[in-house]
Tab-separated table of C-alpha atoms and ligand atoms in Angstrom:
chain	number	residue	atom	x	y	z
A	1	MET	CA	-65.040	-41.719	41.201
A	2	LYS	CA	-62.120	-41.645	38.721
A	3	GLN	CA	-59.892	-38.606	38.818
A	4	VAL	CA	-61.224	-35.983	36.179
A	5	PHE	CA	-59.852	-32.587	37.636
A	6	PRO	CA	-56.524	-31.531	36.963
A	7	LYS	CA	-54.239	-32.051	39.628
A	8	ASP	CA	-53.292	-28.299	39.791
A	9	PHE	CA	-56.995	-27.445	39.624
A	10	LEU	CA	-57.990	-24.014	41.595
A	11	TRP	CA	-60.590	-24.975	44.208
A	12	GLY	CA	-61.680	-22.081	46.204
A	13	GLY	CA	-64.106	-19.268	46.913
A	14	ALA	CA	-64.887	-15.849	45.482
A	15	THR	CA	-65.766	-12.412	47.229
A	16	ALA	CA	-65.718	-8.844	46.243
A	17	ALA	CA	-64.230	-5.906	48.453
A	18	ASN	CA	-67.486	-3.548	48.467
A	19	GLN	CA	-69.567	-6.672	49.406
A	20	TYR	CA	-67.269	-8.075	52.160
A	21	GLU	CA	-64.185	-5.967	53.153
A	22	GLY	CA	-65.808	-2.968	54.832
A	23	GLY	CA	-63.752	-0.411	56.552
A	24	TYR	CA	-64.995	1.953	54.109
A	25	ASN	CA	-63.306	5.336	55.729
A	26	LEU	CA	-60.190	3.075	57.387
A	27	GLY	CA	-56.858	3.316	56.583
A	28	GLY	CA	-56.930	6.298	54.281
A	29	LYS	CA	-59.916	5.081	52.163
A	30	THR	CA	-61.961	7.314	50.394
A	31	LEU	CA	-65.400	6.857	48.869
A	32	SER	CA	-66.506	4.529	46.455
A	33	THR	CA	-69.608	4.563	44.054
A	34	ALA	CA	-70.674	1.213	46.420
A	35	ASP	CA	-70.461	3.251	49.470
A	36	VAL	CA	-73.423	5.799	48.588
A	37	TYR	CA	-75.506	2.625	47.852
A	38	THR	CA	-78.286	1.744	50.559
A	39	GLY	CA	-79.230	-1.602	51.697
A	40	GLY	CA	-82.413	-3.426	50.718
A	41	ASN	CA	-83.934	-7.012	50.568
A	42	LYS	CA	-86.204	-9.038	48.049
A	43	SER	CA	-88.770	-6.493	48.515
A	44	THR	CA	-87.152	-3.350	49.071
A	45	PRO	CA	-85.093	-2.066	46.119
A	46	ARG	CA	-81.482	-0.061	46.772
A	47	TYR	CA	-81.067	3.501	46.740
A	48	VAL	CA	-77.950	5.695	45.527
A	49	THR	CA	-78.154	8.988	47.806
A	50	PHE	CA	-76.717	12.275	46.332
A	51	LYS	CA	-76.661	15.968	46.837
A	52	ASP	CA	-77.978	18.161	43.839
A	53	ALA	CA	-76.495	21.104	42.332
A	54	GLN	CA	-78.716	23.198	44.699
A	55	GLY	CA	-77.317	20.965	47.632
A	56	LYS	CA	-80.590	19.289	48.341
A	57	ILE	CA	-80.449	15.460	49.514
A	58	GLY	CA	-82.056	13.014	46.895
A	59	TYR	CA	-82.286	9.347	46.500
A	60	ALA	CA	-82.699	7.340	43.173
A	61	THR	CA	-83.793	3.674	42.735
A	62	ARG	CA	-83.230	3.977	38.933
A	63	LEU	CA	-79.736	4.587	38.562
A	64	GLU	CA	-80.088	6.796	35.792
A	65	ASP	CA	-82.089	9.179	37.935
A	66	ILE	CA	-79.424	10.956	39.318
A	67	PRO	CA	-79.710	14.732	38.322
A	68	GLU	CA	-76.919	16.441	36.478
A	69	GLY	CA	-74.813	17.966	38.380
A	70	ALA	CA	-75.481	15.762	41.547
A	71	THR	CA	-72.747	14.181	43.649
A	72	GLY	CA	-73.076	10.649	45.434
A	73	TYR	CA	-73.270	11.770	49.276
A	74	VAL	CA	-73.809	9.684	52.433
A	75	VAL	CA	-76.859	10.490	54.230
A	76	GLU	CA	-76.984	10.200	57.744
A	77	ASN	CA	-79.143	7.491	59.496
A	78	GLN	CA	-78.911	5.495	56.630
A	79	TYR	CA	-77.643	1.879	56.203
A	80	TYR	CA	-74.858	1.175	53.405
A	81	PRO	CA	-74.300	-2.243	53.738
A	82	SER	CA	-70.469	-1.545	52.015
A	83	HIS	CA	-69.665	0.150	55.075
A	84	ILE	CA	-68.597	-2.437	57.000
A	85	ALA	CA	-69.798	-5.252	55.036
A	86	THR	CA	-69.087	-8.496	56.742
A	87	ASP	CA	-65.989	-6.980	57.758
A	88	PHE	CA	-63.172	-8.927	56.332
A	89	TYR	CA	-60.909	-5.682	57.118
A	90	HIS	CA	-61.010	-6.697	60.918
A	91	HIS	CA	-61.281	-10.570	60.402
A	92	TRP	CA	-58.979	-11.361	57.639
A	93	LYS	CA	-56.646	-13.355	59.594
A	94	GLU	CA	-59.446	-15.549	61.139
A	95	ASP	CA	-61.400	-15.899	57.603
A	96	ILE	CA	-58.112	-16.802	55.969
A	97	ARG	CA	-57.775	-19.677	58.323
A	98	LEU	CA	-60.949	-20.759	57.725
A	99	PHE	CA	-60.304	-20.899	53.983
A	100	ALA	CA	-57.071	-22.711	54.437
A	101	GLU	CA	-59.188	-25.046	56.770
A	102	MET	CA	-61.497	-25.915	54.135
A	103	GLY	CA	-58.257	-26.394	51.773
A	104	PHE	CA	-58.589	-23.731	49.392
A	105	LYS	CA	-55.949	-23.607	46.874
A	106	ALA	CA	-57.133	-20.277	45.552
A	107	TYR	CA	-59.071	-17.278	46.662
A	108	ARG	CA	-60.798	-14.891	44.470
A	109	PHE	CA	-61.144	-11.379	45.771
A	110	SER	CA	-61.039	-7.608	44.568
A	111	LEU	CA	-59.156	-4.782	45.700
A	112	ASN	CA	-60.727	-1.603	46.919
A	113	TRP	CA	-59.275	1.118	44.134
A	114	THR	CA	-59.944	3.863	46.760
A	115	ARG	CA	-57.992	2.239	49.395
A	116	ILE	CA	-54.816	2.096	47.171
A	117	CYS	CA	-55.489	5.070	45.116
A	118	PRO	CA	-57.559	7.872	47.380
A	119	ASP	CA	-60.537	9.703	44.934
A	120	GLY	CA	-58.889	7.705	42.052
A	121	LYS	CA	-56.057	10.190	41.851
A	122	LEU	CA	-52.623	9.502	40.720
A	123	GLU	CA	-50.916	8.874	44.355
A	124	VAL	CA	-50.536	5.715	46.063
A	125	ASN	CA	-51.904	5.082	49.647
A	126	GLN	CA	-48.946	3.157	51.462
A	127	GLU	CA	-51.394	2.131	54.125
A	128	GLY	CA	-53.832	0.565	51.820
A	129	LEU	CA	-51.037	-1.435	49.704
A	130	ASP	CA	-49.874	-2.481	53.103
A	131	PHE	CA	-53.429	-3.899	54.015
A	132	TYR	CA	-53.639	-6.217	50.986
A	133	HIS	CA	-49.748	-7.224	51.470
A	134	GLN	CA	-50.789	-8.690	54.691
A	135	VAL	CA	-53.834	-10.412	53.154
A	136	ILE	CA	-51.873	-11.966	50.492
A	137	ASP	CA	-49.025	-13.052	52.708
A	138	GLU	CA	-51.310	-14.631	54.739
A	139	LEU	CA	-52.798	-16.363	51.678
A	140	ILE	CA	-49.389	-17.724	50.566
A	141	LYS	CA	-48.411	-18.756	53.850
A	142	TYR	CA	-51.328	-21.338	53.610
A	143	GLN	CA	-50.239	-21.952	50.224
A	144	ILE	CA	-53.404	-20.610	48.427
A	145	GLU	CA	-53.343	-18.931	45.327
A	146	PRO	CA	-54.455	-15.179	45.297
A	147	VAL	CA	-56.617	-14.615	42.283
A	148	ILE	CA	-57.206	-10.849	42.090
A	149	THR	CA	-60.124	-8.981	40.371
A	150	LEU	CA	-58.878	-5.348	39.803
A	151	ASN	CA	-62.404	-3.868	39.029
A	152	HIS	CA	-65.432	-5.537	40.854
A	153	PHE	CA	-68.774	-3.331	40.549
A	154	ASP	CA	-67.162	0.030	42.121
A	155	MET	CA	-65.472	2.889	41.340
A	156	PRO	CA	-63.866	6.230	43.382
A	157	LEU	CA	-66.639	8.313	43.645
A	158	TYR	CA	-64.731	11.178	42.808
A	159	LEU	CA	-64.375	9.964	39.066
A	160	ALA	CA	-68.026	9.285	38.815
A	161	ASP	CA	-69.069	12.660	40.114
A	162	THR	CA	-65.931	14.603	38.220
A	163	TYR	CA	-65.928	12.791	34.843
A	164	ASN	CA	-69.242	10.952	34.724
A	165	GLY	CA	-67.135	7.793	35.440
A	166	TRP	CA	-66.138	5.484	32.736
A	167	ALA	CA	-67.958	7.759	30.278
A	168	GLY	CA	-65.008	10.052	30.714
A	169	ARG	CA	-61.640	9.244	28.961
A	170	GLU	CA	-59.877	10.216	32.022
A	171	THR	CA	-61.025	7.087	34.204
A	172	ILE	CA	-58.665	4.980	31.812
A	173	GLU	CA	-55.741	6.955	33.103
A	174	SER	CA	-56.515	6.663	36.981
A	175	PHE	CA	-57.366	2.804	36.514
A	176	LEU	CA	-53.963	2.016	34.758
A	177	PHE	CA	-52.105	4.200	37.483
A	178	PHE	CA	-54.096	1.630	39.951
A	179	CYS	CA	-53.293	-1.139	37.949
A	180	GLU	CA	-49.466	-0.123	37.458
A	181	THR	CA	-49.204	0.218	41.264
A	182	VAL	CA	-50.712	-3.150	42.149
A	183	TYR	CA	-49.111	-5.089	39.636
A	184	HIS	CA	-45.705	-4.004	40.928
A	185	ALA	CA	-46.333	-4.091	44.402
A	186	PHE	CA	-47.933	-7.866	44.078
A	187	LYS	CA	-45.662	-8.839	41.034
A	188	HIS	CA	-43.724	-11.580	42.999
A	189	LYS	CA	-46.799	-12.547	44.967
A	190	VAL	CA	-49.866	-12.635	42.601
A	191	LYS	CA	-49.916	-14.614	39.414
A	192	TYR	CA	-53.471	-14.791	38.469
A	193	TRP	CA	-55.545	-11.097	37.543
A	194	MET	CA	-58.855	-10.603	35.911
A	195	THR	CA	-59.679	-6.978	34.799
A	196	PHE	CA	-63.412	-6.258	35.034
A	197	ASN	CA	-65.930	-8.126	36.801
A	198	GLU	CA	-68.882	-9.496	34.792
A	199	ILE	CA	-68.143	-7.011	32.069
A	200	ASN	CA	-70.949	-7.661	29.995
A	201	ILE	CA	-73.326	-6.442	32.897
A	202	LEU	CA	-71.596	-3.184	33.896
A	203	ASN	CA	-74.256	-0.735	33.824
A	204	GLY	CA	-75.404	2.650	35.736
A	205	TYR	CA	-73.842	4.557	38.693
A	206	PRO	CA	-72.032	1.983	41.361
A	207	LYS	CA	-70.514	0.045	38.519
A	208	LEU	CA	-69.812	2.406	35.723
A	209	GLY	CA	-70.235	5.783	37.273
A	210	ILE	CA	-72.552	7.197	35.106
A	211	ARG	CA	-75.843	8.652	35.503
A	212	PHE	CA	-77.123	9.020	31.626
A	213	HIS	CA	-78.612	5.807	30.259
A	214	ASP	CA	-78.581	6.594	26.809
A	215	GLU	CA	-77.045	4.105	24.632
A	216	GLN	CA	-74.499	6.302	23.150
A	217	THR	CA	-73.390	7.176	26.565
A	218	VAL	CA	-73.276	3.760	27.793
A	219	MET	CA	-71.480	2.097	24.671
A	220	GLN	CA	-68.746	5.341	25.118
A	221	ALA	CA	-68.252	4.128	28.587
A	222	LYS	CA	-68.004	0.754	27.595
A	223	HIS	CA	-65.428	1.050	24.904
A	224	HIS	CA	-63.377	2.921	27.564
A	225	VAL	CA	-63.640	-0.166	29.879
A	226	PHE	CA	-62.448	-2.173	26.846
A	227	VAL	CA	-59.450	0.083	26.078
A	228	ALA	CA	-58.459	0.058	29.813
A	229	SER	CA	-58.858	-3.604	30.378
A	230	ALA	CA	-56.780	-4.399	27.358
A	231	GLN	CA	-54.150	-1.865	28.341
A	232	ALA	CA	-54.224	-3.649	31.792
A	233	VAL	CA	-53.450	-6.662	29.978
A	234	ILE	CA	-50.454	-5.117	28.133
A	235	LEU	CA	-49.081	-3.620	30.785
A	236	GLY	CA	-49.402	-6.631	33.282
A	237	ARG	CA	-47.490	-8.603	30.831
A	238	ARG	CA	-44.809	-5.778	30.541
A	239	ILE	CA	-44.260	-6.161	34.339
A	240	ASN	CA	-44.296	-9.723	34.668
A	241	PRO	CA	-44.524	-12.048	31.570
A	242	GLU	CA	-45.636	-14.596	33.988
A	243	PHE	CA	-48.768	-13.003	34.927
A	244	LYS	CA	-52.202	-14.962	33.698
A	245	ILE	CA	-54.596	-11.880	32.980
A	246	GLY	CA	-58.170	-12.944	31.954
A	247	MET	CA	-61.514	-11.260	31.718
A	248	MET	CA	-64.790	-12.204	33.306
A	249	VAL	CA	-68.244	-12.532	31.950
A	250	CYS	CA	-71.848	-13.208	33.662
A	251	TYR	CA	-72.733	-16.096	31.600
A	252	LEU	CA	-76.274	-16.245	31.472
A	253	LEU	CA	-76.791	-18.802	28.450
A	254	ASN	CA	-80.256	-18.363	26.754
A	255	TYR	CA	-82.267	-21.243	25.555
A	256	LEU	CA	-85.412	-21.041	23.110
A	257	LEU	CA	-88.467	-22.173	24.519
A	258	ASN	CA	-89.414	-23.989	21.242
A	259	SER	CA	-88.453	-24.480	17.529
A	260	ARG	CA	-90.066	-21.230	16.245
A	261	PRO	CA	-87.724	-19.306	13.998
A	262	GLU	CA	-88.573	-16.045	15.941
A	263	ASN	CA	-87.455	-17.346	19.211
A	264	VAL	CA	-84.316	-18.953	17.495
A	265	LEU	CA	-83.357	-15.625	16.405
A	266	ALA	CA	-84.258	-13.797	19.766
A	267	SER	CA	-82.166	-16.416	21.508
A	268	LEU	CA	-79.107	-15.769	19.122
A	269	GLN	CA	-79.403	-12.276	19.880
A	270	PHE	CA	-79.691	-12.468	23.737
A	271	ASN	CA	-76.703	-14.904	23.623
A	272	ARG	CA	-74.938	-12.250	21.252
A	273	GLU	CA	-75.045	-9.789	24.003
A	274	MET	CA	-72.787	-11.959	26.412
A	275	GLU	CA	-70.705	-13.195	23.476
A	276	PHE	CA	-69.899	-9.700	22.194
A	277	TYR	CA	-67.793	-9.018	25.191
A	278	MET	CA	-65.874	-12.074	25.110
A	279	ASP	CA	-65.405	-11.641	21.063
A	280	VAL	CA	-63.616	-8.331	21.672
A	281	GLN	CA	-61.578	-9.635	24.904
A	282	VAL	CA	-60.453	-12.665	22.729
A	283	HIS	CA	-60.850	-12.043	19.205
A	284	GLY	CA	-59.424	-8.311	19.974
A	285	GLU	CA	-62.093	-6.378	17.576
A	286	TYR	CA	-65.466	-5.314	18.041
A	287	PRO	CA	-67.552	-8.012	15.836
A	288	HIS	CA	-69.296	-7.418	12.700
A	289	TYR	CA	-72.713	-7.808	14.451
A	290	LYS	CA	-72.009	-4.992	17.068
A	291	MET	CA	-70.771	-2.731	14.067
A	292	LYS	CA	-73.869	-3.238	12.036
A	293	GLU	CA	-76.024	-2.411	15.299
A	294	PHE	CA	-73.981	0.760	15.965
A	295	GLU	CA	-74.609	1.733	12.374
A	296	ARG	CA	-78.297	1.133	12.534
A	297	LYS	CA	-78.617	2.960	15.815
A	298	LYS	CA	-76.489	5.694	14.860
A	299	ILE	CA	-74.111	5.004	17.852
A	300	LYS	CA	-70.874	6.691	17.141
A	301	ILE	CA	-68.074	6.093	19.272
A	302	ASP	CA	-65.172	8.304	19.873
A	303	MET	CA	-61.882	6.387	19.604
A	304	ALA	CA	-58.383	7.542	20.149
A	305	PRO	CA	-56.177	6.612	17.323
A	306	ASP	CA	-54.457	3.785	19.336
A	307	ASP	CA	-57.682	2.277	20.767
A	308	LEU	CA	-58.174	-0.438	18.331
A	309	SER	CA	-54.546	-1.708	17.999
A	310	ILE	CA	-54.418	-1.707	22.014
A	311	ILE	CA	-57.943	-3.737	21.981
A	312	LYS	CA	-56.057	-5.959	19.357
A	313	GLN	CA	-52.901	-6.338	21.179
A	314	GLY	CA	-54.501	-6.727	24.889
A	315	THR	CA	-56.237	-9.988	24.539
A	316	VAL	CA	-56.742	-12.154	27.498
A	317	ASP	CA	-55.325	-15.506	28.804
A	318	TYR	CA	-58.233	-17.016	29.871
A	319	ILE	CA	-62.024	-16.851	30.342
A	320	GLY	CA	-63.530	-16.264	33.755
A	321	LEU	CA	-67.027	-16.792	34.190
A	322	SER	CA	-69.780	-16.489	36.759
A	323	TYR	CA	-72.615	-19.281	36.248
A	324	TYR	CA	-75.909	-19.232	38.404
A	325	MET	CA	-78.682	-19.738	36.183
A	326	THR	CA	-80.003	-19.980	32.459
A	327	SER	CA	-82.852	-17.839	30.649
A	328	VAL	CA	-85.406	-18.568	27.961
A	329	SER	CA	-86.436	-16.752	24.897
A	330	ASP	CA	-90.120	-16.659	24.178
A	331	VAL	CA	-91.027	-13.934	22.013
A	332	ASP	CA	-94.575	-14.619	23.109
A	333	SER	CA	-93.922	-14.143	26.789
A	334	THR	CA	-95.625	-11.249	28.898
A	335	GLU	CA	-94.545	-9.718	31.534
A	336	LEU	CA	-96.233	-12.604	33.984
A	337	ASP	CA	-93.945	-15.192	32.475
A	338	ARG	CA	-91.063	-12.947	33.463
A	339	VAL	CA	-89.021	-13.365	36.867
A	340	VAL	CA	-86.241	-11.278	38.149
A	341	GLY	CA	-83.149	-13.066	37.527
A	342	ASN	CA	-79.109	-12.275	38.003
A	343	GLN	CA	-79.396	-8.475	37.404
A	344	MET	CA	-81.864	-8.595	34.375
A	345	THR	CA	-85.367	-9.887	34.278
A	346	VAL	CA	-85.736	-12.955	32.309
A	347	THR	CA	-88.584	-15.758	31.170
A	348	LYS	CA	-89.319	-18.637	33.383
A	349	ASN	CA	-88.250	-21.706	32.305
A	350	PRO	CA	-90.923	-24.065	32.998
A	351	PHE	CA	-88.468	-27.159	33.356
A	352	LEU	CA	-86.409	-25.746	36.012
A	353	LYS	CA	-86.832	-25.362	39.731
A	354	THR	CA	-85.982	-21.668	41.210
A	355	SER	CA	-84.003	-20.391	44.160
A	356	ASP	CA	-85.595	-18.215	47.121
A	357	TRP	CA	-84.915	-15.428	44.947
A	358	ASP	CA	-86.560	-17.072	41.702
A	359	TRP	CA	-83.156	-18.171	39.921
A	360	ALA	CA	-83.351	-20.894	37.714
A	361	VAL	CA	-81.343	-23.455	38.838
A	362	ASP	CA	-79.725	-25.390	36.134
A	363	PRO	CA	-76.449	-27.463	36.502
A	364	LEU	CA	-76.646	-28.958	33.415
A	365	GLY	CA	-76.475	-25.530	31.644
A	366	LEU	CA	-73.101	-25.151	33.137
A	367	ARG	CA	-72.064	-28.087	31.043
A	368	ILE	CA	-73.609	-26.604	27.993
A	369	GLY	CA	-72.162	-23.124	28.823
A	370	LEU	CA	-68.747	-24.302	29.426
A	371	SER	CA	-68.788	-26.518	25.719
A	372	LYS	CA	-70.124	-23.543	24.071
A	373	ILE	CA	-67.524	-21.220	25.229
A	374	TYR	CA	-64.589	-23.390	24.711
A	375	ASP	CA	-65.723	-24.324	21.526
A	376	ARG	CA	-65.927	-20.694	20.284
A	377	TYR	CA	-62.803	-19.685	21.781
A	378	ARG	CA	-60.622	-22.352	22.775
A	379	LEU	CA	-59.105	-20.796	25.911
A	380	PRO	CA	-58.928	-21.943	29.392
A	381	LEU	CA	-61.929	-21.245	31.075
A	382	PHE	CA	-62.382	-20.616	35.063
A	383	VAL	CA	-65.639	-20.539	36.715
A	384	VAL	CA	-64.900	-17.827	39.122
A	385	GLU	CA	-68.689	-17.709	40.597
A	386	ASN	CA	-71.410	-20.094	41.116
A	387	GLY	CA	-73.670	-20.768	44.460
A	388	LEU	CA	-76.970	-20.590	45.686
A	389	GLY	CA	-78.229	-17.624	47.375
A	390	ALA	CA	-80.772	-18.951	50.173
A	391	TYR	CA	-82.286	-18.014	53.649
A	392	ASP	CA	-80.307	-19.978	55.996
A	393	THR	CA	-81.504	-20.782	59.518
A	394	VAL	CA	-79.686	-21.314	62.797
A	395	ASN	CA	-81.025	-24.363	64.907
A	396	GLN	CA	-81.445	-24.725	68.362
A	397	GLU	CA	-77.940	-26.529	68.387
A	398	GLY	CA	-76.751	-23.394	66.834
A	399	GLN	CA	-76.261	-25.391	63.471
A	400	ILE	CA	-76.794	-24.523	59.927
A	401	ASN	CA	-77.963	-27.494	58.085
A	402	ASP	CA	-77.469	-26.163	54.376
A	403	ASP	CA	-78.209	-29.712	52.582
A	404	TYR	CA	-79.678	-27.482	49.576
A	405	ARG	CA	-76.842	-25.593	49.211
A	406	ILE	CA	-74.451	-28.765	49.042
A	407	ASP	CA	-77.091	-30.280	46.589
A	408	TYR	CA	-76.603	-27.296	44.380
A	409	LEU	CA	-72.810	-27.196	44.168
A	410	LYS	CA	-72.604	-31.099	44.097
A	411	GLU	CA	-74.754	-30.902	40.773
A	412	HIS	CA	-72.709	-27.992	39.346
A	413	ILE	CA	-69.626	-29.719	40.196
A	414	GLU	CA	-70.626	-32.882	38.663
A	415	ALA	CA	-71.561	-30.839	35.336
A	416	MET	CA	-67.832	-29.391	35.488
A	417	ARG	CA	-66.613	-32.581	35.794
A	418	ASP	CA	-68.685	-33.980	32.716
A	419	ALA	CA	-67.636	-30.864	30.594
A	420	ILE	CA	-63.940	-31.953	31.373
A	421	ALA	CA	-64.311	-35.564	30.920
A	422	LEU	CA	-66.955	-35.914	28.267
A	423	ASP	CA	-66.538	-32.572	26.204
A	424	GLY	CA	-62.958	-32.150	26.681
A	425	VAL	CA	-63.394	-28.389	28.284
A	426	ASP	CA	-59.941	-27.127	29.563
A	427	LEU	CA	-61.138	-25.790	32.932
A	428	MET	CA	-58.652	-24.414	35.520
A	429	GLY	CA	-60.749	-23.765	38.609
A	430	TYR	CA	-63.716	-23.099	40.647
A	431	THR	CA	-64.047	-20.619	43.399
A	432	PRO	CA	-67.866	-20.610	44.107
A	433	TRP	CA	-69.266	-17.247	45.308
A	434	GLY	CA	-69.735	-15.712	48.595
A	435	CYS	CA	-67.785	-18.614	50.586
A	436	ILE	CA	-68.340	-16.651	53.608
A	437	ASP	CA	-71.450	-14.715	53.770
A	438	LEU	CA	-71.786	-11.038	52.460
A	439	VAL	CA	-73.675	-8.399	50.817
A	440	SER	CA	-75.745	-9.118	47.745
A	441	THR	CA	-75.152	-6.895	44.784
A	442	GLY	CA	-78.823	-7.354	43.538
A	443	THR	CA	-80.651	-6.572	46.657
A	444	GLY	CA	-77.910	-5.222	49.439
A	445	GLU	CA	-78.687	-7.992	51.889
A	446	VAL	CA	-76.841	-10.312	53.817
A	447	GLU	CA	-79.642	-12.813	54.334
A	448	LYS	CA	-79.326	-13.792	50.795
A	449	ARG	CA	-76.891	-16.233	51.883
A	450	TYR	CA	-74.126	-17.917	49.829
A	451	GLY	CA	-71.414	-19.068	52.490
A	452	PHE	CA	-70.010	-22.171	53.777
A	453	ILE	CA	-69.261	-19.806	56.610
A	454	HIS	CA	-72.021	-18.152	58.460
A	455	VAL	CA	-71.828	-14.201	59.669
A	456	CYS	CA	-73.772	-13.271	62.303
A	457	LEU	CA	-75.270	-10.118	60.782
A	458	ASP	CA	-78.846	-9.061	59.543
A	459	ASN	CA	-80.093	-6.845	56.917
A	460	GLU	CA	-80.235	-4.056	58.971
A	461	GLY	CA	-76.682	-4.171	60.213
A	462	ASN	CA	-77.326	-5.916	63.534
A	463	GLY	CA	-75.021	-8.594	64.635
A	464	ASP	CA	-71.884	-9.321	66.138
A	465	MET	CA	-70.271	-10.706	62.901
A	466	ARG	CA	-69.266	-13.927	64.562
A	467	ARG	CA	-68.083	-16.883	61.989
A	468	SER	CA	-69.380	-20.001	62.373
A	469	LYS	CA	-69.132	-23.075	59.835
A	470	LYS	CA	-72.316	-24.111	58.073
A	471	LYS	CA	-72.673	-27.932	57.176
A	472	SER	CA	-71.513	-27.271	53.608
A	473	PHE	CA	-67.776	-26.437	55.222
A	474	GLU	CA	-66.856	-29.753	55.762
A	475	TRP	CA	-68.283	-31.151	52.795
A	476	TYR	CA	-66.571	-28.738	50.555
A	477	GLN	CA	-63.553	-29.647	52.732
A	478	GLN	CA	-63.916	-33.031	51.650
A	479	VAL	CA	-64.315	-32.139	48.142
A	480	ILE	CA	-61.261	-30.191	47.523
A	481	GLN	CA	-59.445	-32.936	49.491
A	482	SER	CA	-60.357	-35.986	46.980
A	483	ASN	CA	-59.948	-33.377	44.229
A	484	GLY	CA	-63.683	-33.406	43.237
A	485	THR	CA	-63.976	-37.209	43.356
A	486	ASN	CA	-65.864	-37.408	46.664
A	487	LEU	CA	-68.977	-35.578	46.296
A	488	ARG	CA	-71.087	-37.696	48.647
A	489	VAL	CA	-72.500	-35.997	51.998
A	490	LYS	CA	-71.424	-38.349	54.662
A	491	SER	CA	-73.067	-37.944	58.041
A	492	ILE	CA	-71.207	-35.019	59.137
A	493	ILE	CA	-70.748	-34.113	62.688
A	494	LEU	CA	-72.034	-30.716	62.652
A	495	CYS	CA	-69.657	-27.685	64.401
A	496	LYS	CA	-71.260	-25.333	66.580
A	497	SER	CA	-70.494	-21.637	66.264
A	498	PHE	CA	-67.201	-20.980	67.832
B	1	BGP	C1	-72.701	-11.710	40.477
B	1	BGP	C2	-71.619	-10.647	41.225
B	1	BGP	C3	-71.431	-10.567	42.336
B	1	BGP	C4	-72.606	-11.580	43.258
B	1	BGP	C5	-73.287	-12.669	42.539
B	1	BGP	C6	-74.477	-12.876	43.176
B	1	BGP	O1	-73.518	-11.118	39.358
B	1	BGP	O2	-70.359	-10.590	40.288
B	1	BGP	O3	-71.034	-9.488	42.828
B	1	BGP	O4	-73.245	-10.341	44.054
B	1	BGP	O5	-73.694	-12.242	41.175
B	1	BGP	O6	-75.620	-11.898	43.120
B	1	BGP	P1	-76.186	-11.305	44.029
B	1	BGP	O7	-75.531	-10.850	45.273
B	1	BGP	O8	-77.441	-10.386	43.609
B	1	BGP	O9	-76.964	-12.319	44.925
């Protein structure tokens, strides 16, 4: 196959601290919101555990059900997957060696805010910084480019409890202190950063640290996130003008089911909910349609005098996106036509097959989406998450034949190739999600596996954490080695657990 991917294309994988790292109370780290979020599975929901103002323990499935005055609390004998996760904290050397063996050019991961700034206070925990220095040095040793997400779906529990998370303006200062600390610490080692993971679907307690779900509070919190993100871009550029700092959106492209004008409008509105975040972070202003929506809903955002000029100045260098599935707008759809998708319920697309978790598999949608984003923003794009969450089984020989995962990834790589070759999209890299098995955000389980590397751990936390290569490991190695020209599935000699 012809060379299409640029020579310096960033092939790699992605993880996030609260889903992979573990060591939740080690090395000076304090609690994050993710640390009070219990495990679950496809049919059992996750809970946030808290103590109310009277000291009574409570469980909330609906995150907004946490009562006023309650504080996040770790309850004995409950299973919290973030506490150990798949234990990168103790396996980082071994895991990075495996990433290097696959030929990774880049590794996207997030930093645990409370490992570096305990409780989100304006103090530095050197032991936390040292942990990440070791990790980054190890990556550099193998010429793997670190790509750092500054905030991935968690925050210091103290800030959530004290200031109502991102709804409180104080959180901006804490976040910027954390950013400044890590920018200075890693300024000669790290070039690629992104501010907030999936900024468009930040909601509720673990992600935004807020308990009230009225639109006014949510929008106020999101405004603070926009300001913090823009400030983080400005600050980073000041500390090292060579930094490339991007945004990250959960890209859930919406199609219309048919040409009925009401569906066209519904689809436009669905897509705008996503584009809004790109519009703000790329164009540096709140778009006209959102301002009208605020007016209609009587949402009044409390802004400091400089907020809008900060948002204007702090626009991003590239757009990172996660892409797993697409959705459909059909104003006539009933509950029966709806399925659970990536962090939201969506109308089922009759033309697409679905994953074990009912997510619509749509490789062509990736090409369409990349083209649409690039047409609108003309910034380099980076697919920083994509992948198939599936049940894997270890056969009698101790092997995992994950051909379904290879098929999924192959088709998505072909879609990226077409977006570059046929549509002229400027694509920087591809870091499939959960390159090593980790905890699912949506369901809190490990058995929804994405990895090229299997981790011996089940949904209740049993297992010895042994790492082993799946069939997809060697396939991806060959993809990277050939710079995306060889996607064939050869008869691979399967590796046993080691
Ligand atoms: C994205 C998140 C990731 C990851 C992924 C898969 O929305 O950025 O953190 O979890 O989705 O989702 P899940 O873990 O629910 O399968």
